[in-house]
C-alpha positions as a printed NumPy array, in Angstrom:
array([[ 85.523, 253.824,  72.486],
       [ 88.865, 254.535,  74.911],
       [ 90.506, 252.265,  76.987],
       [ 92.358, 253.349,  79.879],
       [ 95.381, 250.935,  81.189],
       [ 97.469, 251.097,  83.948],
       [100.305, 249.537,  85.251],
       [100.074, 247.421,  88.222],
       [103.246, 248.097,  91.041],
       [105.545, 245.436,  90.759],
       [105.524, 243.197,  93.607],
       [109.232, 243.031,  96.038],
       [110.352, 240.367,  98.008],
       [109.431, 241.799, 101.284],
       [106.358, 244.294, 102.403],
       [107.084, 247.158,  99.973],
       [106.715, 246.883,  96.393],
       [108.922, 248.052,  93.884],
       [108.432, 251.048,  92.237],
       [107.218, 251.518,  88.715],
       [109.391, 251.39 ,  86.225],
       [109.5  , 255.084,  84.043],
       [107.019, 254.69 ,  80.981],
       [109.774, 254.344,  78.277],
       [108.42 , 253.728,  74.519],
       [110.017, 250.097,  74.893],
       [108.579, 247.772,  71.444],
       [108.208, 244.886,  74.081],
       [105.856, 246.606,  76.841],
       [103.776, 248.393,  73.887],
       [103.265, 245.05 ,  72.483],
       [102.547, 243.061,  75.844],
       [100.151, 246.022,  76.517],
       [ 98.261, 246.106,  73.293],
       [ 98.259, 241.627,  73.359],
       [ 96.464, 242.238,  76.719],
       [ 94.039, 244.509,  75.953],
       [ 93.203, 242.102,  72.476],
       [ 92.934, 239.186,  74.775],
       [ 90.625, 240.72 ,  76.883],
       [ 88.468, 242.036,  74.093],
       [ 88.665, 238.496,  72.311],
       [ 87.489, 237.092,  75.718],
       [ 84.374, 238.923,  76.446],
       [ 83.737, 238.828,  72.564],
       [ 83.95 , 235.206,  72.654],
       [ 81.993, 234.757,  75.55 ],
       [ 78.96 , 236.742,  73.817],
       [ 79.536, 234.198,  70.892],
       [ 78.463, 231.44 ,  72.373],
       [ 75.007, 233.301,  73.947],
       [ 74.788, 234.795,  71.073],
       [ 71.551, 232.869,  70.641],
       [ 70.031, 234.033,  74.357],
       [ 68.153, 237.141,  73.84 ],
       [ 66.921, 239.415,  73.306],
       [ 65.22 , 239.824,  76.605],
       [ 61.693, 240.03 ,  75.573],
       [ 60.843, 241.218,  79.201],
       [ 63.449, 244.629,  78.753],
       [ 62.523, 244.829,  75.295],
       [ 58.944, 245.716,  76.718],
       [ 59.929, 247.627,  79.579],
       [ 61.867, 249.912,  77.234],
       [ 59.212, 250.535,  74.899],
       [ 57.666, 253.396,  75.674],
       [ 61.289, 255.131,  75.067],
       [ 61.782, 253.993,  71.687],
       [ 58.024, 254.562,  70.918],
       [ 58.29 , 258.102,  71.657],
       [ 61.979, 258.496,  70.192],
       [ 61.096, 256.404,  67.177],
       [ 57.671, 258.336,  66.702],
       [ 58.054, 261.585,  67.989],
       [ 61.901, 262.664,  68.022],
       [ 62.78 , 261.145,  64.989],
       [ 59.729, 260.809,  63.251],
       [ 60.659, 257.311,  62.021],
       [ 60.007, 255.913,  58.758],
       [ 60.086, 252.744,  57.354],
       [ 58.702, 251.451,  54.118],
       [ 59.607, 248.154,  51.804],
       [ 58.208, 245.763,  54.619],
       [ 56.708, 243.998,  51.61 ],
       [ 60.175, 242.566,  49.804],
       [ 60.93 , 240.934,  53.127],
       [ 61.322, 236.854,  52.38 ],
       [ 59.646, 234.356,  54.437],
       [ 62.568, 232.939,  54.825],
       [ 65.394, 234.086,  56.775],
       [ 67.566, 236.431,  55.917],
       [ 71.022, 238.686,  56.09 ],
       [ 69.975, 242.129,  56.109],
       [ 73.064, 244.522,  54.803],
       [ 72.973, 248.081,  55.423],
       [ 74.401, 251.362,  55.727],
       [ 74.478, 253.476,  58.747],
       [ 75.308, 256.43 ,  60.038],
       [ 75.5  , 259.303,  63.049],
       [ 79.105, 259.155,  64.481],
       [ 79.179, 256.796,  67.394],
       [ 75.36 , 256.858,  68.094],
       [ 73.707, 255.324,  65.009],
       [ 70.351, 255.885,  65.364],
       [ 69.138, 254.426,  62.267],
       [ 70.334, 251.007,  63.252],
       [ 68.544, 251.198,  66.671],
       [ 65.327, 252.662,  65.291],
       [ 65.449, 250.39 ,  62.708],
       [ 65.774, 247.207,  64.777],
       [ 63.076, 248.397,  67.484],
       [ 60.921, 248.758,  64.432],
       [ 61.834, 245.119,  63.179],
       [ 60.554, 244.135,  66.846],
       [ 57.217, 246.376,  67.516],
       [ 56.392, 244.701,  63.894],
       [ 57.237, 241.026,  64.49 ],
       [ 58.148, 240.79 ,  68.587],
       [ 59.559, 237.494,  69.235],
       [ 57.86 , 235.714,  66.317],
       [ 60.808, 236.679,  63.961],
       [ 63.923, 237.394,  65.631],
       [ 66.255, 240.273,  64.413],
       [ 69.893, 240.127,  65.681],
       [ 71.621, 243.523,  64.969],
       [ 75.833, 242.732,  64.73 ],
       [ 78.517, 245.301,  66.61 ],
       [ 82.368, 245.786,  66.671],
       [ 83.839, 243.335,  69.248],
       [ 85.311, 246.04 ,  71.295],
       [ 81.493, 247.135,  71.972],
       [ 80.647, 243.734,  72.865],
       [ 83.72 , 243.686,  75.586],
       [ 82.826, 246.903,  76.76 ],
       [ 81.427, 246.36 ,  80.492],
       [ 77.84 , 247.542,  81.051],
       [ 77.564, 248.362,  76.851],
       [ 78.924, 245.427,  75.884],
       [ 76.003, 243.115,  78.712],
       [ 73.066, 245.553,  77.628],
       [ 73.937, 245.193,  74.15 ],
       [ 73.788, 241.003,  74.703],
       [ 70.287, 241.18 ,  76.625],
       [ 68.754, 243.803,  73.606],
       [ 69.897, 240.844,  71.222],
       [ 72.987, 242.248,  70.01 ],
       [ 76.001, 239.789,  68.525],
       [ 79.667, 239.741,  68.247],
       [ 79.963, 240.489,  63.818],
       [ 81.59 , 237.634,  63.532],
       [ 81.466, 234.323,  61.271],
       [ 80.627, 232.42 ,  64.76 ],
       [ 78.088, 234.627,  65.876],
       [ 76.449, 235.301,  62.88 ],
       [ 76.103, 231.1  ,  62.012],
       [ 74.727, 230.402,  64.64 ],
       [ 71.876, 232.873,  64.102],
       [ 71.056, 232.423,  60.784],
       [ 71.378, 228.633,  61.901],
       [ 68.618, 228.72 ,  63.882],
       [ 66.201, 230.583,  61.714],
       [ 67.141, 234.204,  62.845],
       [ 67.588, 237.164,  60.832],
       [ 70.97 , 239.477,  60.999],
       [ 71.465, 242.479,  60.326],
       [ 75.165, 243.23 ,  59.379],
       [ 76.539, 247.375,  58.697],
       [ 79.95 , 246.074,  56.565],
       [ 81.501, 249.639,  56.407],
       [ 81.318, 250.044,  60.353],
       [ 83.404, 253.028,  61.757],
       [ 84.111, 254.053,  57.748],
       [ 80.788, 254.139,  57.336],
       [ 79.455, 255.553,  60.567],
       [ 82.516, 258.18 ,  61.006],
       [ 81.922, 259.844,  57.302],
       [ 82.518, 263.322,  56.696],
       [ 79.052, 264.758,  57.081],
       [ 79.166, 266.352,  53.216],
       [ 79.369, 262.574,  52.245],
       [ 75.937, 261.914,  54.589],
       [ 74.112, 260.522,  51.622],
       [ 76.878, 258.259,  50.365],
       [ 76.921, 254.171,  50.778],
       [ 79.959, 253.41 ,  52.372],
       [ 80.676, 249.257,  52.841],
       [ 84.237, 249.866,  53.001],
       [ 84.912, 247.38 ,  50.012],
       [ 84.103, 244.238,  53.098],
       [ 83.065, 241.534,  51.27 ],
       [ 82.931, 238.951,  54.228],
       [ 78.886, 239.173,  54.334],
       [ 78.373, 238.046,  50.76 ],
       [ 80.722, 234.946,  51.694],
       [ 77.916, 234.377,  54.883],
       [ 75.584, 234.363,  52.872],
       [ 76.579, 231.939,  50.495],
       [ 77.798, 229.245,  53.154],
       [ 74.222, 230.037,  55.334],
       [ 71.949, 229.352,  52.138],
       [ 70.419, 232.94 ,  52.923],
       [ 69.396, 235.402,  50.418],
       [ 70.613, 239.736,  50.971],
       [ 68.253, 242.418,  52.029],
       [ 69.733, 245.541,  50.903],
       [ 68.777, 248.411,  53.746],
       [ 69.2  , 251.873,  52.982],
       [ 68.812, 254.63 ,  55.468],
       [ 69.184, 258.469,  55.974],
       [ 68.895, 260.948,  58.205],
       [ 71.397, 259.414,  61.049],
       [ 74.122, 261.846,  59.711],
       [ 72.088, 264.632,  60.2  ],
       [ 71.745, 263.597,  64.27 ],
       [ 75.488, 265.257,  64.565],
       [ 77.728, 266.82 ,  62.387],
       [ 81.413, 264.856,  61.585],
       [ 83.397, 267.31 ,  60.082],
       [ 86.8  , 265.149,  60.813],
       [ 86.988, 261.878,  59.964],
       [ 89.989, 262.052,  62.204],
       [ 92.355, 259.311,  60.177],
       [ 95.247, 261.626,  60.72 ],
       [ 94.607, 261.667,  64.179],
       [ 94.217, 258.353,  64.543],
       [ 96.655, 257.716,  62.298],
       [ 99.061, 260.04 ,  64.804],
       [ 98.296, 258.238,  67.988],
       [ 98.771, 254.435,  66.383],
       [102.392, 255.509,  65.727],
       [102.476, 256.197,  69.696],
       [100.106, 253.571,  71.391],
       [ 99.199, 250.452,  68.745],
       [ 95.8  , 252.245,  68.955],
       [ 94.72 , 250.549,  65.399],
       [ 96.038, 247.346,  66.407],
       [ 93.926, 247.479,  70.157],
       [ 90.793, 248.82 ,  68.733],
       [ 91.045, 247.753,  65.712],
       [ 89.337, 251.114,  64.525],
       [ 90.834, 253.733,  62.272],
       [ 88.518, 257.066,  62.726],
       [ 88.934, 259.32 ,  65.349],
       [ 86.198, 261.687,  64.1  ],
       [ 85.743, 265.624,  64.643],
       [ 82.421, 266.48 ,  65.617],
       [ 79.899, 269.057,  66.32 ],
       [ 77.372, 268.059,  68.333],
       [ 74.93 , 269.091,  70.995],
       [ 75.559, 270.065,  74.471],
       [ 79.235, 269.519,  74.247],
       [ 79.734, 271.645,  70.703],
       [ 83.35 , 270.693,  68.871],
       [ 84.293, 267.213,  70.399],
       [ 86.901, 264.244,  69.159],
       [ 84.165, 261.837,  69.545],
       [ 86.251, 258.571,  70.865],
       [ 82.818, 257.871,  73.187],
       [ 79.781, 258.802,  72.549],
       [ 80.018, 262.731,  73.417],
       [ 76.716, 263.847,  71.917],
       [ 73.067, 263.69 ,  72.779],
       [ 71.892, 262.929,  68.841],
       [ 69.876, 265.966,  67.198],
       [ 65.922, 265.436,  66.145],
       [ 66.773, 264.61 ,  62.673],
       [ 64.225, 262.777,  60.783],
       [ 65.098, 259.269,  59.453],
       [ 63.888, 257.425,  56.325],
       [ 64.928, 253.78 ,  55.887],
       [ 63.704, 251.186,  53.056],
       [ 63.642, 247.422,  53.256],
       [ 65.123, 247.009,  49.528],
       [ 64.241, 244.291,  46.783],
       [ 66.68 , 240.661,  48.476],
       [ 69.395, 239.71 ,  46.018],
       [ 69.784, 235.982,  45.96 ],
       [ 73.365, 234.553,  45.896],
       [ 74.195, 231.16 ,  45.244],
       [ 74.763, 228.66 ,  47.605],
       [ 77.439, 226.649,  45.783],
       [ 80.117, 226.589,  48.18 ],
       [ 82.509, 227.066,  45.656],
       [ 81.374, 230.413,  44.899],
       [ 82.699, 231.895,  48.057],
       [ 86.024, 231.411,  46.862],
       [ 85.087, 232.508,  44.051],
       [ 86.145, 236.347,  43.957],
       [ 84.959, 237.541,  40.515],
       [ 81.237, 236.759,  41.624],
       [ 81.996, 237.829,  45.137],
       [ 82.301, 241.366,  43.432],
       [ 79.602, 241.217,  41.412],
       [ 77.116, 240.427,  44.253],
       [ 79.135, 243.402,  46.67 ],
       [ 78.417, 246.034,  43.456],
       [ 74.872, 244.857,  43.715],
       [ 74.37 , 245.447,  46.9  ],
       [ 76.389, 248.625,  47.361],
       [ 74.263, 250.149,  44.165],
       [ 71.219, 248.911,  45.561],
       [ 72.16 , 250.386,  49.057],
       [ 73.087, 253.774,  46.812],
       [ 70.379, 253.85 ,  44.667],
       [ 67.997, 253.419,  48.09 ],
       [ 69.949, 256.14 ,  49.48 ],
       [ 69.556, 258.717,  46.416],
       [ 65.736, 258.155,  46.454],
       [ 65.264, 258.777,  50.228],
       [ 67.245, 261.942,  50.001],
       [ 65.132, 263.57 ,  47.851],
       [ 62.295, 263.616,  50.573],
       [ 64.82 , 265.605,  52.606],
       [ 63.583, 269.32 ,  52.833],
       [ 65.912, 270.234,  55.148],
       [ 68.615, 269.098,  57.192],
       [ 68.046, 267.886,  60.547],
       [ 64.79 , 269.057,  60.968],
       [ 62.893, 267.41 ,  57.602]])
């Protein structure tokens, strides 16, 4: 995701404004820049917070359809198994995913969720607050059911009875080096074992492949973005530390800051995995030695998922 700023003229006394000051690497302006661009992310993020609990818009979720019927189906040739170690009751699904900035295996997987249950069990997928503040993503994302991944957000739904799906490695996860395509990557974030213990909720482990093989990341890019943070705050803004390399279709060898590929027909296999139940002594969440051993569970589980699915893989991309 970019952001493009500018700097509004200054305004003079009379008719004609001031001219712009020359862009000088000044510590003050970089940081006045970068606390605006947080503040405006925070906003928007906030504001999806508290409607968090307002869709998904069962009326676009229908019109849309026939899309993801024919992408999930056809293009992509969908499958999901393990329906049957679901709970009754609700739940925090935790999962892996993958494909550069288009994860396909989270939106398959949560169109799936809805052609199986519609509105009579609710699925709230979780994205990166810049997403959310993103205009146009950030409103679609809200009205498909989307929330902010945050402790506020994610309360609230599993509050009121509805399942979330949470992907704890994020843009580690997503932004892999392809070779590591069938590797479970939760970035060592521990924060949804903590949710789950305060919400009373039990784990479903979800493991998934196939989304790597929609484009090719042969960059993870921290060098890069380690490069332009030095410059522009860009970790502190985005609060994102990948700036992958990738070869993708029609655009070929892209830094993929925006989505700049249309995602190859690369079959994807995800399993609903057996649901690890954590205590709900609140204690335990400050707790860190259990914390661990419930975040190995799930990461092996995720892994283990992961190794099994692979094997059906024939080829990649195409089986």
């Amino acid at each position: 995701m970019t952001v493009t700023t500018r700097t509004a003229p200054h305004e003079g006394n009379g008719a004609q404004a001031a001219p712009d000051p020359p862009p000088v690497a000044n510590g003050a302006s970089a940081k006045s820049q970068s606390g605006l661009i947080q503040g405006v992310i925070a906003k928007r993020a906030a504001a999806a917070t508290e409607h968090a609990l307002d869709g998904p818009d069962q009326k676009l979720l229908r019109l849309q359809k026939p899309v993801w019927v024919a992408l999930c189906d056809h293009y992509f040739r969908l499958e999901t198994s393990g329906w049957e170690r679901l709970p009754q009751e609700t739940s925090l699904l935790i999962g892996n995913h993958s494909g550069g900035a288009l994860t396909m295996d989270a939106w398959t997987l949560v169109f799936d969720w809805w052609r199986r249950f519609g509105a009579e069990r609710v699925l709230h997928a979780t994205a990166h607050d810049v997403l959310m503040a993103a205009p146009g993503l950030g409103d679609y994302f809200r009205l498909c059911g989307v929330i902010p991944a945050s402790r506020g957000g994610v309360s609230a739904a599993l509050s009121a009875g509805r399942d979330v799906i949470i992907w704890p490695g994020g843009e580690v996860d997503s932004m892999r080096n392809w070779r590591r395509r069938d590797e479970a990557v939760l970035g060592g974030r521990k924060g949804f074992i903590r949710q789950a213990i305060r919400s009373g909720v039990p784990i479903v482990p979800v493991a998934s492949v196939g989304g790597h093989d929609t484009v090719f990341v042969l960059s993870e890019g921290r060098w890069l973005a380690n490069g332009l943070d030095r410059v522009s705050g860009l970790k502190t803004k985005l609060r994102g530390s990948r700036l992958p390399i990738v070869l993708g279709f029609p655009f070929g060898l892209t830094i993929e800051t925006i989505p700049t590929h249309l995602p190859l027909p690369a079959k994807i296999r995800t399993e609903l995995l057996e649901p690890v139940h954590v205590d709900h002594d609140p204690e335990r969440v400050d707790d860190r030695q259990y914390v661990t051993s419930i975040y190995r569970q799930v990461e092996s589980a995720i892994q283990d998922g992961m190794d099994r699915l692979a094997k059906q893989r024939r080829f990649p991309v195409f089986a």
